[in-house]
Short mmCIF file of the C-alpha atoms (twelve columns), coordinates in Angstrom:
data_MODEL
# 
_entry.id   MODEL 
# 
loop_
_atom_site.group_PDB 
_atom_site.id 
_atom_site.type_symbol 
_atom_site.label_atom_id 
_atom_site.label_alt_id 
_atom_site.label_comp_id 
_atom_site.label_asym_id 
_atom_site.label_seq_id 
_atom_site.Cartn_x 
_atom_site.Cartn_y 
_atom_site.Cartn_z 
_atom_site.pdbx_PDB_model_num 
ATOM 1  C CA . VAL A 1  109.439 107.405 113.716 1 
ATOM 2  C CA . GLY A 2  110.253 104.057 113.851 1 
ATOM 3  C CA . GLU A 3  106.322 103.477 114.010 1 
ATOM 4  C CA . PHE A 4  105.445 105.637 111.392 1 
ATOM 5  C CA . LEU A 5  108.118 104.286 108.788 1 
ATOM 6  C CA . GLY A 6  107.402 100.779 109.447 1 
ATOM 7  C CA . ASP A 7  103.431 101.158 108.762 1 
ATOM 8  C CA . ASN A 8  102.245 99.337  105.681 1 
ATOM 9  C CA . ASP A 9  100.302 102.475 103.901 1 
ATOM 10 C CA . ARG A 10 102.087 103.475 100.395 1 
ATOM 11 C CA . PHE A 11 102.966 107.001 101.986 1 
ATOM 12 C CA . ASN A 12 104.786 105.897 104.771 1 
ATOM 13 C CA . LYS A 13 106.643 103.022 102.990 1 
ATOM 14 C CA . GLU A 14 107.283 105.630 100.521 1 
ATOM 15 C CA . VAL A 15 108.910 107.743 102.760 1 
ATOM 16 C CA . MET A 16 110.546 105.018 104.556 1 
ATOM 17 C CA . TYR A 17 112.216 103.504 101.811 1 
ATOM 18 C CA . ALA A 18 113.536 107.296 100.299 1 
ATOM 19 C CA . TYR A 19 114.848 107.695 103.908 1 
ATOM 20 C CA . VAL A 20 116.937 104.237 103.936 1 
ATOM 21 C CA . ASP A 21 118.136 104.754 100.170 1 
ATOM 22 C CA . GLN A 22 119.889 108.129 101.199 1 
ATOM 23 C CA . MET A 23 122.200 106.203 103.389 1 
ATOM 24 C CA . ASP A 24 125.326 104.988 102.462 1 
ATOM 25 C CA . PHE A 25 126.824 101.576 103.804 1 
ATOM 26 C CA . GLN A 26 129.462 101.075 101.203 1 
ATOM 27 C CA . GLY A 27 132.539 99.815  103.221 1 
ATOM 28 C CA . LYS A 28 131.123 99.254  106.424 1 
ATOM 29 C CA . ASP A 29 130.499 95.670  107.975 1 
ATOM 30 C CA . PHE A 30 126.886 94.341  108.962 1 
ATOM 31 C CA . VAL A 31 126.854 95.426  112.218 1 
ATOM 32 C CA . SER A 32 128.032 99.403  112.091 1 
ATOM 33 C CA . ALA A 33 125.648 99.667  108.967 1 
ATOM 34 C CA . LEU A 34 122.411 98.321  111.308 1 
ATOM 35 C CA . ARG A 35 123.879 101.125 113.881 1 
ATOM 36 C CA . MET A 36 124.533 103.608 111.558 1 
ATOM 37 C CA . PHE A 37 119.938 102.795 110.581 1 
ATOM 38 C CA . LEU A 38 119.034 102.129 113.721 1 
ATOM 39 C CA . GLU A 39 120.648 105.233 115.282 1 
ATOM 40 C CA . GLY A 40 118.007 107.487 113.544 1 
ATOM 41 C CA . PHE A 41 114.820 106.275 114.773 1 
ATOM 42 C CA . ARG A 42 113.431 103.296 117.986 1 
ATOM 43 C CA . LEU A 43 112.271 99.951  116.304 1 
ATOM 44 C CA . PRO A 44 108.522 99.972  116.557 1 
ATOM 45 C CA . GLY A 45 106.821 97.014  118.684 1 
ATOM 46 C CA . GLU A 46 105.010 94.984  115.849 1 
ATOM 47 C CA . ALA A 47 106.830 92.416  113.840 1 
ATOM 48 C CA . GLN A 48 105.521 93.107  110.182 1 
ATOM 49 C CA . LYS A 49 106.627 96.803  110.762 1 
ATOM 50 C CA . ILE A 50 110.080 95.489  112.104 1 
ATOM 51 C CA . ASP A 51 110.335 93.290  109.050 1 
ATOM 52 C CA . ARG A 52 109.152 95.628  106.707 1 
ATOM 53 C CA . LEU A 53 112.349 97.912  107.738 1 
ATOM 54 C CA . MET A 54 114.531 95.003  107.994 1 
ATOM 55 C CA . GLU A 55 113.523 93.890  104.673 1 
ATOM 56 C CA . LYS A 56 114.811 97.548  103.241 1 
ATOM 57 C CA . PHE A 57 117.568 97.536  105.387 1 
ATOM 58 C CA . ALA A 58 119.048 94.549  103.745 1 
ATOM 59 C CA . ALA A 59 118.228 95.494  100.251 1 
ATOM 60 C CA . ARG A 60 120.138 98.713  101.076 1 
ATOM 61 C CA . TYR A 61 123.290 97.002  102.451 1 
ATOM 62 C CA . LEU A 62 123.170 94.807  99.624  1 
ATOM 63 C CA . GLU A 63 123.064 97.606  96.986  1 
ATOM 64 C CA . CYS A 64 125.698 99.398  98.622  1 
ATOM 65 C CA . ASN A 65 128.425 96.526  99.086  1 
ATOM 66 C CA . GLN A 66 127.479 94.249  96.135  1 
ATOM 67 C CA . GLY A 67 130.009 91.791  95.502  1 
# 
């Protein structure tokens, strides 16, 4: 699943964004939110794919925890 979500293809990115946008990190500390994020799939082996996933996670975490 992580390989699919981390792929740079447009469809894969849209699926990954929709998946992450469903998560509610409001009020969670960073480590708890990261664990919640990673429990649904295994990280891919390629650094660029991991980077795409982590960038979206960070954006969603900040969106849920502004201020």
